[in-house]
PDB file of C-alpha atoms in Angstrom:
ATOM      1  CA  MET A 134       6.538  -1.345 -17.729  1.00  0.00           C
ATOM      2  CA  ASN A 135       8.680  -4.330 -16.787  1.00  0.00           C
ATOM      3  CA  LYS A 136      11.067  -4.793 -13.851  1.00  0.00           C
ATOM      4  CA  ALA A 137      14.121  -3.413 -15.697  1.00  0.00           C
ATOM      5  CA  GLU A 138      12.199  -0.278 -16.693  1.00  0.00           C
ATOM      6  CA  LEU A 139      10.939   0.114 -13.126  1.00  0.00           C
ATOM      7  CA  VAL A 140      14.500  -0.115 -11.762  1.00  0.00           C
ATOM      8  CA  GLU A 141      15.567   2.547 -14.266  1.00  0.00           C
ATOM      9  CA  ALA A 142      12.694   4.825 -13.201  1.00  0.00           C
ATOM     10  CA  ILE A 143      13.593   4.360  -9.524  1.00  0.00           C
ATOM     11  CA  GLN A 144      17.229   5.171 -10.289  1.00  0.00           C
ATOM     12  CA  LYS A 145      16.193   8.419 -12.009  1.00  0.00           C
ATOM     13  CA  ALA A 146      13.861   9.327  -9.135  1.00  0.00           C
ATOM     14  CA  LEU A 147      16.644   8.790  -6.585  1.00  0.00           C
ATOM     15  CA  GLY A 148      18.904  11.224  -8.421  1.00  0.00           C
ATOM     16  CA  LYS A 149      22.058  11.172 -10.473  1.00  0.00           C
ATOM     17  CA  ASP A 150      24.188   9.810  -7.613  1.00  0.00           C
ATOM     18  CA  ALA A 151      22.073   6.654  -7.286  1.00  0.00           C
ATOM     19  CA  THR A 152      23.401   3.453  -8.790  1.00  0.00           C
ATOM     20  CA  LYS A 153      21.424   0.816 -10.606  1.00  0.00           C
ATOM     21  CA  ARG A 154      22.285  -1.569  -7.772  1.00  0.00           C
ATOM     22  CA  ALA A 155      20.786   0.825  -5.194  1.00  0.00           C
ATOM     23  CA  ALA A 156      17.595   1.072  -7.261  1.00  0.00           C
ATOM     24  CA  GLU A 157      17.387  -2.737  -7.559  1.00  0.00           C
ATOM     25  CA  ASP A 158      17.923  -3.098  -3.804  1.00  0.00           C
ATOM     26  CA  SER A 159      15.196  -0.510  -3.121  1.00  0.00           C
ATOM     27  CA  LEU A 160      12.723  -2.327  -5.355  1.00  0.00           C
ATOM     28  CA  ALA A 161      13.619  -5.692  -3.815  1.00  0.00           C
ATOM     29  CA  ALA A 162      13.105  -4.258  -0.312  1.00  0.00           C
ATOM     30  CA  VAL A 163       9.657  -2.869  -1.163  1.00  0.00           C
ATOM     31  CA  LEU A 164       8.482  -6.033  -2.914  1.00  0.00           C
ATOM     32  CA  GLY A 165       9.897  -8.220  -0.124  1.00  0.00           C
ATOM     33  CA  SER A 166       8.109  -6.166   2.509  1.00  0.00           C
ATOM     34  CA  ILE A 167       4.808  -6.409   0.645  1.00  0.00           C
ATOM     35  CA  GLU A 168       5.266 -10.183   0.320  1.00  0.00           C
ATOM     36  CA  LYS A 169       6.002 -10.574   4.050  1.00  0.00           C
ATOM     37  CA  GLY A 170       3.021  -8.389   4.951  1.00  0.00           C
ATOM     38  CA  ILE A 171       0.676 -10.433   2.794  1.00  0.00           C
ATOM     39  CA  LYS A 172       1.928 -13.691   4.311  1.00  0.00           C
ATOM     40  CA  LYS A 173       1.639 -12.367   7.874  1.00  0.00           C
ATOM     41  CA  ASP A 174      -1.488 -10.205   7.850  1.00  0.00           C
ATOM     42  CA  LYS A 175      -3.204 -11.378   4.618  1.00  0.00           C
ATOM     43  CA  LYS A 176      -3.483  -7.710   3.586  1.00  0.00           C
ATOM     44  CA  VAL A 177      -1.166  -4.781   2.789  1.00  0.00           C
ATOM     45  CA  GLN A 178      -2.737  -1.349   2.366  1.00  0.00           C
ATOM     46  CA  ILE A 179      -0.750   1.535   0.893  1.00  0.00           C
ATOM     47  CA  ILE A 180      -2.764   4.736   1.247  1.00  0.00           C
ATOM     48  CA  GLY A 181      -3.006   6.571  -2.069  1.00  0.00           C
ATOM     49  CA  PHE A 182      -1.931   3.500  -4.052  1.00  0.00           C
ATOM     50  CA  GLY A 183      -4.031   0.446  -3.262  1.00  0.00           C
ATOM     51  CA  THR A 184      -4.476  -2.774  -1.317  1.00  0.00           C
ATOM     52  CA  PHE A 185      -2.884  -6.184  -1.839  1.00  0.00           C
ATOM     53  CA  GLU A 186      -4.998  -8.950  -0.339  1.00  0.00           C
ATOM     54  CA  VAL A 187      -5.044 -12.757  -0.249  1.00  0.00           C
ATOM     55  CA  LYS A 188      -8.079 -14.096  -2.078  1.00  0.00           C
ATOM     56  CA  LYS A 189      -9.364 -17.624  -1.576  1.00  0.00           C
ATOM     57  CA  ARG A 190     -10.840 -19.639  -4.410  1.00  0.00           C
ATOM     58  CA  ALA A 191     -13.154 -22.483  -3.456  1.00  0.00           C
ATOM     59  CA  ALA A 192     -12.833 -25.959  -4.934  1.00  0.00           C
ATOM     60  CA  ARG A 193     -15.033 -26.394  -7.984  1.00  0.00           C
ATOM     61  CA  GLN A 194     -15.945 -28.663 -10.858  1.00  0.00           C
ATOM     62  CA  GLY A 195     -14.283 -27.971 -14.161  1.00  0.00           C
ATOM     63  CA  ARG A 196     -13.858 -29.585 -17.555  1.00  0.00           C
ATOM     64  CA  ASN A 197     -10.763 -30.828 -19.286  1.00  0.00           C
ATOM     65  CA  PRO A 198     -10.842 -28.765 -22.504  1.00  0.00           C
ATOM     66  CA  LYS A 199      -9.116 -31.508 -24.475  1.00  0.00           C
ATOM     67  CA  THR A 200     -11.392 -34.415 -23.544  1.00  0.00           C
ATOM     68  CA  GLY A 201     -14.480 -32.683 -22.135  1.00  0.00           C
ATOM     69  CA  GLU A 202     -14.199 -34.908 -19.072  1.00  0.00           C
ATOM     70  CA  ALA A 203     -15.380 -33.460 -15.733  1.00  0.00           C
ATOM     71  CA  MET A 204     -12.617 -32.856 -13.225  1.00  0.00           C
ATOM     72  CA  LYS A 205     -12.256 -31.395  -9.750  1.00  0.00           C
ATOM     73  CA  ILE A 206     -10.262 -28.163  -9.415  1.00  0.00           C
ATOM     74  CA  ALA A 207      -8.692 -27.835  -5.963  1.00  0.00           C
ATOM     75  CA  ALA A 208      -9.154 -24.808  -3.717  1.00  0.00           C
ATOM     76  CA  SER A 209      -6.364 -22.248  -4.029  1.00  0.00           C
ATOM     77  CA  LYS A 210      -5.172 -18.849  -2.866  1.00  0.00           C
ATOM     78  CA  SER A 211      -4.004 -15.905  -4.942  1.00  0.00           C
ATOM     79  CA  VAL A 212      -3.089 -12.281  -4.391  1.00  0.00           C
ATOM     80  CA  GLY A 213      -5.469  -9.603  -5.576  1.00  0.00           C
ATOM     81  CA  PHE A 214      -4.856  -5.874  -5.962  1.00  0.00           C
ATOM     82  CA  LYS A 215      -7.480  -3.184  -5.623  1.00  0.00           C
ATOM     83  CA  ALA A 216      -6.416   0.293  -6.731  1.00  0.00           C
ATOM     84  CA  SER A 217      -7.227   3.229  -4.468  1.00  0.00           C
ATOM     85  CA  SER A 218      -9.593   5.959  -5.593  1.00  0.00           C
ATOM     86  CA  THR A 219      -6.627   8.369  -5.699  1.00  0.00           C
ATOM     87  CA  LEU A 220      -4.752   6.106  -8.107  1.00  0.00           C
ATOM     88  CA  LYS A 221      -7.865   5.575 -10.239  1.00  0.00           C
ATOM     89  CA  ALA A 222      -8.498   9.313 -10.416  1.00  0.00           C
ATOM     90  CA  GLY A 223      -4.960   9.905 -11.694  1.00  0.00           C
ATOM     91  CA  LEU A 224      -5.345   7.558 -14.652  1.00  0.00           C
TER      92      LEU A 224
END
């Protein structure tokens, strides 16, 4: 499912009076809130759905696949998602 399909699903869930714009605004509000929560608290937990959490990757040695030369890969951060047991059970 992509973003356009998700907006369409939200519009259907909101009912026949809901506009596509209202569905897009709802999705933007949810995603924006999750993003702010991750930046502020480093973790957003939605009971029954899952947890978004900042994950740190340490600096490490790597190899340039083209030349085979050793290179240093800088430390970085990414966002991880862990599905709740309720969500997993429903799959």
